[in-house]
Amino acid sequence: YSSAASDVYKRQAVDNEDFEYARDKVMMGAERKSLLISDEEKETTAYHEVGHALVAASIEEVDPVHKVSIIPRGRALGVTMLLPEEDRHSHNRRALLGQITMAMGGRAAEQLVFNRFTTGASDDLKKATELARKMVCQWGMSEKLGPLTYAEDAGHVFLGRDLQQHKEFSNESMRMIDEEVLEILNSSYDRAKTILITYRKALESLAKTLLEKETIDGESVLQVMQEFAPKTDK
């Protein structure tokens, strides 16, 4: 048997590195090392991905960080990979808010370090918005709207014009939905930014390492966080 990684490294047998290579390719897409990226884009991507990683590692309800990479894969210039410790078939509100906060970590890092935003966060914002809207419209996780679903079924949440076509949903309800979704997104973004301000030195250190090595593991993230953890008064 010979995997792509085995062919590259001229090995006679498959080892853990081959499985790691195959899993990453399936989950994150094939590496695009030939893609030409400017130094500015590479630096922004490094801080963006470390932002995700630090926020994820700071929130107990978020799965552990497995790997952070700025090697382009698919359409992404970088990736932060999490590995669940166990199968989960449902999520509570805290865990969902943790996922949204983690998604906001990249954009928050860009603002904190460069005071600008890039299109690199577009997919993060899309996922965060979809999750927040499901919390409000589908899973009844809004205190203002209560345990009422605004979804026709598990696969479709009414949005904009679709909501207007269902007369049982008033304009006031739609306004409240938008306000609740925006509140979740804004508060999650503020939470992510606060975490990164707290771990600003770790952010700088990890981004520098990532620029040099292109890939770092989750254990390295935790070690640097511990090294630069804010001191507390005893």
XYZ file of C-alpha atoms in Angstrom:
234
model
C 0.000 0.000 0.000
C 1.243 3.491 -0.806
C -0.437 6.769 0.104
C 0.324 10.150 -1.428
C 2.412 11.012 1.604
C 4.278 7.711 1.390
C 5.146 8.399 -2.240
C 6.527 11.789 -1.277
C 8.636 10.466 1.583
C 9.620 7.196 -0.189
C 8.536 5.030 2.726
C 7.840 1.330 2.471
C 5.044 1.262 5.047
C 2.260 3.530 6.201
C 2.742 5.312 9.537
C 0.879 7.907 11.600
C 2.182 10.750 9.477
C 0.475 9.232 6.431
C -2.851 8.999 8.242
C -2.451 12.587 9.392
C -1.733 13.666 5.820
C -4.775 11.809 4.474
C -7.119 13.105 7.154
C -6.046 16.703 6.611
C -6.513 16.354 2.864
C -10.036 14.969 3.276
C -11.139 17.414 5.976
C -9.409 20.601 4.811
C -8.613 20.059 1.137
C -5.378 19.511 -0.752
C -2.373 21.701 -0.018
C -1.678 24.461 -2.544
C 1.953 25.240 -1.759
C 2.494 26.591 -5.269
C -0.003 29.416 -4.675
C 1.829 32.737 -4.607
C 0.889 34.756 -1.530
C 2.290 38.156 -0.616
C 4.105 38.629 2.682
C 1.308 40.941 3.829
C -1.383 38.343 3.121
C 0.660 35.642 4.816
C 1.136 37.761 7.935
C -2.549 38.653 8.085
C -3.480 34.994 7.669
C -1.118 33.970 10.467
C -2.677 36.387 12.952
C -6.154 35.463 11.725
C -5.651 31.736 12.320
C -3.882 32.214 15.645
C -6.830 34.400 16.663
C -9.155 31.462 16.035
C -6.862 29.083 17.897
C -6.400 31.234 21.001
C -10.113 31.919 21.329
C -10.954 28.237 20.860
C -8.370 27.175 23.434
C -9.738 29.711 25.926
C -13.310 28.427 25.847
C -14.018 25.173 27.652
C -17.062 24.297 25.535
C -15.116 24.457 22.257
C -13.327 21.349 20.962
C -9.521 21.234 21.493
C -7.257 22.819 18.894
C -5.475 20.145 16.878
C -3.533 22.116 14.288
C -3.080 25.637 12.939
C -1.702 26.113 9.435
C -1.129 28.886 6.904
C -0.541 26.456 4.049
C -3.350 27.239 1.570
C -5.914 24.494 1.172
C -8.825 24.670 -1.227
C -10.025 28.281 -1.233
C -8.677 28.992 2.256
C -5.320 30.662 2.858
C -5.119 29.113 6.316
C -6.976 26.784 8.633
C -7.485 26.120 12.331
C -8.479 22.521 12.894
C -10.326 21.307 15.982
C -10.716 17.679 16.990
C -13.692 16.669 19.151
C -12.861 14.481 22.111
C -16.181 12.664 21.795
C -19.207 12.423 19.497
C -21.872 15.024 20.210
C -25.457 14.766 19.030
C -26.725 17.984 20.602
C -25.271 21.288 21.803
C -26.285 23.570 24.633
C -26.448 27.356 24.374
C -23.024 27.916 25.953
C -21.367 25.540 23.501
C -23.033 27.241 20.538
C -21.983 30.682 21.756
C -18.466 29.300 22.138
C -18.455 28.174 18.512
C -19.626 31.601 17.339
C -17.002 33.324 19.480
C -14.293 31.064 18.041
C -15.480 31.943 14.523
C -15.085 35.631 15.374
C -11.503 35.128 16.602
C -9.893 35.636 13.201
C -11.655 38.903 12.453
C -11.011 40.153 15.992
C -7.277 39.426 15.605
C -7.164 41.356 12.326
C -8.758 44.398 13.946
C -6.604 44.199 17.059
C -3.283 43.892 15.212
C -3.847 45.715 11.928
C -6.961 47.812 12.649
C -8.498 46.581 9.415
C -10.657 43.777 8.085
C -10.108 41.488 5.115
C -12.376 39.224 3.088
C -10.684 36.269 4.777
C -13.319 36.380 7.507
C -16.287 36.134 5.120
C -16.796 32.392 5.582
C -16.419 32.767 9.369
C -19.101 35.461 9.423
C -21.412 33.370 7.270
C -21.130 30.369 9.587
C -21.496 32.506 12.719
C -24.581 34.257 11.346
C -26.221 31.008 10.286
C -25.588 29.484 13.707
C -26.873 32.547 15.571
C -30.016 32.640 13.441
C -30.675 28.969 14.067
C -30.316 29.575 17.805
C -32.989 32.272 17.621
C -35.310 30.903 14.938
C -35.008 27.142 15.176
C -33.843 26.131 18.628
C -35.771 28.591 20.825
C -32.626 29.965 22.492
C -33.765 33.590 22.671
C -35.053 35.016 25.950
C -36.973 37.757 24.134
C -38.685 35.483 21.609
C -39.047 32.501 23.899
C -39.519 28.830 22.973
C -41.072 29.546 19.592
C -39.699 28.181 16.343
C -39.587 30.258 13.186
C -38.501 27.317 11.065
C -40.656 25.248 8.762
C -38.458 22.214 9.346
C -35.000 21.331 10.614
C -33.389 22.231 7.307
C -34.939 25.610 6.593
C -34.995 28.772 8.682
C -37.145 31.554 7.306
C -35.174 34.588 6.216
C -36.239 37.985 4.879
C -38.756 37.543 2.079
C -39.512 33.960 3.150
C -40.608 35.178 6.562
C -42.877 37.795 5.011
C -44.702 35.080 3.078
C -45.839 33.530 6.363
C -48.425 35.891 7.830
C -48.196 34.361 11.312
C -44.809 36.069 11.653
C -45.257 39.813 12.174
C -42.875 42.574 11.125
C -42.184 43.092 14.817
C -41.146 39.455 15.173
C -38.786 39.776 12.221
C -37.294 42.915 13.720
C -36.761 41.173 17.046
C -35.133 38.215 15.297
C -32.653 40.500 13.564
C -31.911 42.296 16.839
C -31.363 39.043 18.718
C -29.080 37.629 16.028
C -27.071 40.848 15.938
C -26.778 40.862 19.730
C -25.374 37.316 19.704
C -22.869 38.190 16.984
C -21.750 41.467 18.559
C -21.381 40.044 22.055
C -19.454 37.041 20.691
C -17.137 39.328 18.754
C -16.511 41.454 21.864
C -15.794 38.289 23.851
C -13.294 37.090 21.232
C -11.558 40.458 21.193
C -11.334 40.527 24.993
C -9.680 37.085 24.990
C -7.128 38.211 22.408
C -6.354 41.404 24.323
C -5.723 39.243 27.384
C -3.427 36.951 25.395
C -1.909 39.609 23.151
C 1.670 38.461 23.838
C 0.723 34.866 23.044
C -0.922 36.083 19.836
C 2.275 37.805 18.742
C 4.495 34.868 19.692
C 2.358 32.223 18.001
C 1.878 34.280 14.842
C 5.651 34.695 14.542
C 6.170 30.948 14.986
C 3.448 30.157 12.482
C 5.052 32.434 9.896
C 8.303 30.543 10.340
C 6.979 26.982 10.487
C 3.693 27.347 8.561
C 2.054 24.736 10.807
C 1.861 24.399 14.599
C -0.003 21.888 16.738
C -2.550 22.433 19.457
C -0.103 21.523 22.205
C 2.150 24.395 21.126
C -0.794 26.777 21.359
C -1.512 25.681 24.924
C 2.137 25.923 25.948
C 2.488 29.487 24.708
C -0.816 30.445 26.333
C 0.465 29.145 29.653
C 3.753 30.980 29.189
C 2.025 34.307 28.616
C -1.006 33.738 30.831
C -1.992 36.909 32.730
C -0.718 36.893 36.288
C -3.320 36.886 39.017
C -2.891 38.248 42.511
C -2.698 35.578 45.175
